[in-house]
Amino acid sequence: MNLSRKTALLTGATGGIGNAIAKALADEGVSLILTARNGDKLTALESQLDGTGHLIHSCDLTKAEDRKVLQRVCAERGIDLLINNAGINHLALLEKMSDSELAVMIETNLTVPMLLCRDFLPLLVDRPESAIVNIGSILGSIGYAGSVTYCATKFGLRGFSEALRRELADRSVQVVYFSPRATATSFNSSKMVAMNEALGTAVDSAEWVAEEFINTLKQKNPHNRYLGWPEKFFVRLNGLLPKLVDKALFKQLPIIRRFAE
Ligand SMILES: NC(=O)c1ccc[n+]([C@@H]2O[C@H](COP(=O)([O-])OP(=O)(O)OC[C@H]3O[C@@H](n4cnc5c(N)ncnc54)[C@H](OP(=O)(O)O)[C@@H]3O)[C@@H](O)[C@H]2O)c1
């Protein structure tokens, strides 16, 4: 798609990946509506962006009232892109997760993007060329110990994106599921960083992820995108021969347990 002079709503704009995506989109001439809960961080981000006409809007996306106000703001401006990027994770074994930790993760990572897609769709279908981009994860295709609930939310988001793409196949709205692998942001707690080091997990920079994000959006018919080698190979292998992947990941389990417990 042609990004120039488009308007995008970006959630989770102040996070590591959101920040890099915001800067990369602004460089492409996209006007941004940036959201997160922390207003000071939004102000700081806005001051670093190229271009004019950006808008910051602080809100908690898990609150229905906040989403309604955001919808009004976006309706006034009009949007061509909805980028569902806000997300949370928490390295822990399932048995150690409280009811509220489970519920908040499902709400933030899955329910909120679904609600935003539903509520903002009327704004997007009016535009000649528009897209929904749901930021998933490689862990939305490969179940991983220590991130069981997170995996469930991202598997859900991937399935939702696929179904919605097919439901909107006769409209002008593209639906893209974009999935990074581990990325160096504060999303990953110190425990997660130490675990990734112990496992030898490759970690990308947020700037590289943002570059690939832009490359994906610029394609004529952007589709699902999985970042990183060998992760994208494992995504396919897991679909075809999950027992092989069970075996490979079993070797990592003692290390994962050490950090997750
Ligand atoms: N980093 C990785 O290793 C990695 C790997 C694969 C996929 N991803 C995915 O990439 C996306 C961005 O990750 P990141 O690394 O940039 O995370 P991050 O640095 O932790 O940023 C998360 C963003 O979401 C916002 N947010 C969280 N809860 C919110 C809520 N209830 N309402 C509104 N905003 C909320 C945060 O801002 P406030 O706290 O101010 O609200 C922040 O802007 C996520 O969907 C994540 O699952 C990340």
Coordinates of C-alpha atoms and ligand atoms in Angstrom, one line a residue:
M1 CA 0.0 0.0 0.0
N2 CA 1.0 3.6 -0.5
L3 CA 1.7 5.0 3.0
S4 CA 2.2 8.7 2.1
R5 CA -0.6 11.0 3.5
K6 CA -2.3 8.1 5.3
T7 CA -3.5 8.5 8.9
A8 CA -2.8 5.7 11.4
L9 CA -4.0 4.9 14.9
L10 CA -1.1 3.2 16.7
T11 CA -1.7 1.6 20.1
G12 CA 1.1 0.9 22.5
A13 CA 3.0 3.8 20.9
T14 CA 5.3 4.5 23.8
G15 CA 6.7 1.0 24.0
G16 CA 9.9 -0.2 22.4
I17 CA 8.3 -1.5 19.2
G18 CA 5.6 1.1 19.1
N19 CA 8.1 3.9 19.5
A20 CA 10.2 2.6 16.6
I21 CA 7.1 2.0 14.4
A22 CA 5.8 5.5 15.1
K23 CA 9.1 7.1 14.0
A24 CA 9.3 4.9 10.9
L25 CA 5.7 5.7 9.9
A26 CA 6.2 9.4 10.5
D27 CA 9.3 9.2 8.2
E28 CA 7.0 7.8 5.5
G29 CA 4.7 10.8 5.7
V30 CA 2.0 9.1 7.8
S31 CA 0.0 11.2 10.3
L32 CA -0.3 9.5 13.6
I33 CA -2.8 9.2 16.4
L34 CA -0.6 7.7 19.2
T35 CA -2.0 6.1 22.3
A36 CA -0.8 4.6 25.5
R37 CA -1.7 5.2 29.2
N38 CA 1.4 7.3 30.1
G39 CA 0.8 10.8 28.8
D40 CA 4.3 12.1 29.5
K41 CA 5.9 9.3 27.4
L42 CA 3.5 10.2 24.6
T43 CA 4.5 13.9 24.7
A44 CA 8.2 12.9 24.6
L45 CA 7.6 10.7 21.6
E46 CA 5.6 13.3 19.7
S47 CA 8.4 15.8 20.1
Q48 CA 10.8 13.3 18.3
L49 CA 8.6 12.7 15.3
D50 CA 9.2 14.0 11.8
G51 CA 6.2 15.7 10.1
T52 CA 3.3 17.6 11.5
G53 CA -0.3 16.8 12.4
H54 CA 0.4 14.0 14.8
L55 CA -2.0 13.6 17.8
I56 CA -1.4 12.0 21.1
H57 CA -4.2 10.6 23.2
S58 CA -3.6 9.0 26.5
C59 CA -6.1 6.2 27.4
D60 CA -6.4 2.8 29.0
L61 CA -7.6 0.5 26.3
T62 CA -9.1 -2.0 28.7
K63 CA -11.7 0.7 29.7
A64 CA -14.8 0.9 27.6
E65 CA -15.2 4.6 28.2
D66 CA -11.6 5.4 27.1
R67 CA -12.1 3.3 24.0
K68 CA -15.3 5.3 23.2
V69 CA -13.5 8.6 23.5
L70 CA -10.7 7.3 21.3
Q71 CA -13.2 6.3 18.7
R72 CA -14.7 9.8 18.6
V73 CA -11.2 11.3 18.2
C74 CA -10.4 8.9 15.3
A75 CA -13.8 9.5 13.7
E76 CA -13.1 13.3 13.6
R77 CA -9.7 12.7 12.0
G78 CA -10.5 9.7 9.9
I79 CA -8.0 6.8 9.9
D80 CA -6.6 4.5 7.1
L81 CA -4.6 2.3 9.4
L82 CA -5.5 0.6 12.7
I83 CA -2.3 -0.8 14.3
N84 CA -3.1 -3.0 17.3
N85 CA 0.3 -3.1 19.0
A86 CA -0.3 -2.6 22.7
G87 CA 0.5 -5.9 24.6
I88 CA 1.8 -7.3 27.8
N89 CA 3.6 -10.5 28.9
H90 CA 4.6 -12.0 32.2
L91 CA 7.1 -14.9 32.4
A92 CA 5.5 -17.4 34.8
L93 CA 4.3 -21.0 34.9
L94 CA 0.5 -21.2 34.5
E95 CA 0.0 -22.6 38.0
K96 CA 1.6 -19.4 39.4
M97 CA -0.6 -17.0 37.5
S98 CA -3.5 -15.3 39.5
D99 CA -7.0 -15.0 38.1
S100 CA -6.5 -11.3 37.5
E101 CA -3.1 -11.7 35.8
L102 CA -4.7 -14.2 33.4
A103 CA -7.7 -12.0 32.8
V104 CA -5.7 -8.7 32.2
M105 CA -3.4 -10.4 29.7
I106 CA -6.3 -11.9 27.7
E107 CA -8.1 -8.6 27.8
T108 CA -5.1 -6.5 26.7
N109 CA -3.7 -8.8 24.1
L110 CA -6.8 -10.3 22.6
T111 CA -10.1 -8.8 23.6
V112 CA -9.0 -5.1 23.1
P113 CA -7.7 -5.7 19.6
M114 CA -10.9 -7.5 18.7
L115 CA -13.0 -4.7 20.1
L116 CA -11.0 -2.0 18.3
C117 CA -11.3 -3.9 15.0
R118 CA -15.1 -4.1 15.4
D119 CA -15.5 -0.5 16.5
F120 CA -13.1 1.1 14.0
L121 CA -14.1 -0.9 11.0
P122 CA -16.8 1.6 9.9
L123 CA -14.0 4.2 9.7
L124 CA -11.7 2.0 7.7
V125 CA -14.3 0.7 5.2
D126 CA -15.0 4.3 4.1
R127 CA -11.4 4.8 2.9
P128 CA -10.2 3.8 -0.6
E129 CA -7.1 1.9 0.8
S130 CA -7.0 0.9 4.4
A131 CA -5.5 -1.8 6.7
I132 CA -5.7 -3.4 10.1
V133 CA -2.4 -4.6 11.4
N134 CA -2.4 -6.9 14.5
I135 CA 1.0 -7.2 16.1
G136 CA 1.3 -10.8 17.1
S137 CA 4.4 -12.9 18.0
I138 CA 6.2 -16.0 16.9
L139 CA 4.7 -17.3 20.2
G140 CA 1.3 -16.9 18.5
S141 CA 2.4 -19.9 16.3
I142 CA 4.6 -21.9 18.6
G143 CA 3.4 -22.8 22.1
Y144 CA 6.1 -22.0 24.6
A145 CA 6.5 -23.0 28.3
G146 CA 6.6 -20.0 30.7
S147 CA 4.4 -17.9 28.3
V148 CA 1.3 -20.2 28.2
T149 CA -1.3 -17.4 28.6
Y150 CA 0.6 -15.0 26.3
C151 CA 0.7 -17.8 23.7
A152 CA -3.0 -18.3 24.1
T153 CA -3.7 -14.6 23.4
K154 CA -1.4 -14.4 20.4
F155 CA -2.7 -17.7 18.9
G156 CA -6.1 -16.2 19.4
L157 CA -5.1 -12.9 17.7
R158 CA -3.6 -14.8 14.7
G159 CA -6.8 -16.9 14.3
F160 CA -8.9 -13.7 14.6
S161 CA -6.8 -11.9 12.0
E162 CA -7.1 -14.8 9.6
A163 CA -10.9 -15.1 9.9
L164 CA -11.4 -11.3 9.7
R165 CA -9.2 -11.1 6.6
R166 CA -11.5 -13.7 5.0
E167 CA -14.6 -11.9 6.2
L168 CA -13.4 -8.7 4.7
A169 CA -12.1 -10.2 1.4
D170 CA -14.8 -8.3 -0.6
R171 CA -13.9 -4.9 1.1
S172 CA -11.0 -2.5 0.7
V173 CA -9.6 -3.2 4.2
Q174 CA -6.5 -5.4 4.3
V175 CA -5.9 -7.5 7.5
V176 CA -2.3 -8.1 8.3
Y177 CA -0.9 -10.3 11.2
F178 CA 2.7 -9.2 11.9
S179 CA 4.7 -11.3 14.3
P180 CA 8.1 -10.3 15.7
R181 CA 10.4 -12.7 17.6
A182 CA 12.1 -11.7 20.8
T183 CA 12.9 -7.9 20.6
A184 CA 15.0 -5.8 22.9
T185 CA 12.4 -3.7 24.7
S186 CA 11.3 -3.2 28.3
F187 CA 8.4 -5.6 27.5
N188 CA 10.9 -8.4 28.5
S189 CA 11.5 -8.4 32.3
S190 CA 15.1 -8.9 33.6
K191 CA 14.1 -12.6 34.2
M192 CA 13.0 -12.9 30.6
V193 CA 16.2 -11.3 29.3
A194 CA 18.3 -13.6 31.5
M195 CA 16.4 -16.6 30.3
N196 CA 16.8 -15.6 26.6
E197 CA 20.5 -15.3 27.2
A198 CA 20.7 -18.7 28.8
L199 CA 18.8 -20.2 25.9
G200 CA 20.8 -18.4 23.3
T201 CA 17.5 -16.9 21.9
A202 CA 18.1 -14.4 19.1
V203 CA 16.9 -10.9 20.0
D204 CA 16.1 -8.2 17.3
S205 CA 16.3 -4.4 17.7
A206 CA 13.0 -2.6 17.7
E207 CA 14.3 -0.4 14.8
W208 CA 14.8 -3.5 12.6
V209 CA 11.4 -4.7 13.5
A210 CA 9.9 -1.3 12.5
E211 CA 11.9 -1.4 9.2
E212 CA 10.4 -4.8 8.4
F213 CA 7.0 -3.5 9.5
I214 CA 7.2 -0.7 6.9
N215 CA 8.5 -3.1 4.2
T216 CA 5.5 -5.4 4.9
L217 CA 2.9 -2.6 4.7
K218 CA 4.4 -1.3 1.4
Q219 CA 3.7 -4.7 -0.3
K220 CA 0.8 -4.7 -2.7
N221 CA -1.2 -7.3 -0.7
P222 CA 0.4 -7.5 2.7
H223 CA -0.3 -10.8 4.5
N224 CA 0.9 -12.6 7.6
R225 CA 4.6 -11.9 8.3
Y226 CA 6.9 -13.8 10.6
L227 CA 10.2 -12.3 11.5
G228 CA 13.5 -14.1 12.0
W229 CA 15.3 -17.2 11.0
P230 CA 15.1 -20.1 12.1
E231 CA 11.8 -19.0 13.9
K232 CA 9.8 -18.7 10.7
F233 CA 10.9 -22.2 9.7
F234 CA 9.9 -23.5 13.2
V235 CA 6.4 -21.9 12.7
R236 CA 6.0 -24.1 9.6
L237 CA 7.5 -27.2 11.2
N238 CA 5.3 -26.8 14.2
G239 CA 2.3 -26.7 11.9
L240 CA 3.4 -29.9 10.1
L241 CA 5.3 -31.9 12.7
P242 CA 4.5 -30.6 16.2
K243 CA 6.0 -33.7 17.9
L244 CA 9.4 -32.8 16.5
V245 CA 9.1 -29.3 18.0
D246 CA 7.8 -30.8 21.3
K247 CA 11.1 -32.7 21.5
A248 CA 13.3 -29.8 20.6
L249 CA 11.6 -27.5 23.2
F250 CA 11.6 -30.3 25.9
K251 CA 15.4 -29.8 26.1
Q252 CA 14.8 -26.1 27.0
L253 CA 12.3 -26.9 29.8
P254 CA 14.7 -27.1 32.8
I255 CA 16.1 -23.6 31.9
I256 CA 12.7 -22.1 31.4
R257 CA 11.5 -23.6 34.7
R258 CA 14.5 -22.1 36.5
F259 CA 13.6 -18.6 35.3
A260 CA 9.8 -18.8 35.4
E261 CA 9.5 -20.3 38.8
Ligands
LIG1 N1 9.4 -7.2 22.8 C1 9.2 -8.5 22.4 O1 10.1 -9.3 22.7 C2 8.1 -8.9 21.5 C3 8.2 -10.0 20.7 C4 7.1 -10.4 19.9 C5 6.0 -9.6 19.9 N2 5.9 -8.5 20.7 C6 4.6 -7.8 20.6 O2 4.9 -6.4 20.2 C7 3.9 -5.5 20.8 C8 4.7 -4.3 21.4 O3 5.7 -4.9 22.3 P1 6.8 -4.0 23.0 O4 8.0 -4.8 23.1 O5 6.9 -2.7 22.3 O6 6.1 -3.8 24.4 P2 6.4 -2.6 25.5 O7 7.7 -1.9 25.3 O8 6.1 -3.2 26.8 O9 5.2 -1.6 25.2 C9 3.8 -1.9 25.4 C10 3.0 -0.7 25.0 O10 1.6 -1.0 25.3 C11 1.0 0.0 26.1 N3 -0.1 -0.6 26.9 C12 0.0 -1.7 27.7 N4 -1.2 -1.9 28.3 C13 -2.0 -0.9 27.9 C14 -3.4 -0.5 28.1 N5 -4.1 -1.2 29.0 N6 -3.9 0.5 27.5 C15 -3.2 1.3 26.6 N7 -1.9 1.0 26.3 C16 -1.3 -0.1 26.9 C17 2.2 0.6 26.9 O11 2.0 1.9 27.3 P3 1.5 2.3 28.8 O12 2.1 1.3 29.8 O13 1.8 3.7 29.0 O14 0.0 2.1 28.7 C18 3.3 0.5 25.8 O15 3.2 1.7 25.0 C19 3.1 -6.3 21.8 O16 1.9 -6.7 21.3 C20 4.0 -7.6 22.0 O17 3.2 -8.7 22.3 C21 6.9 -8.1 21.5

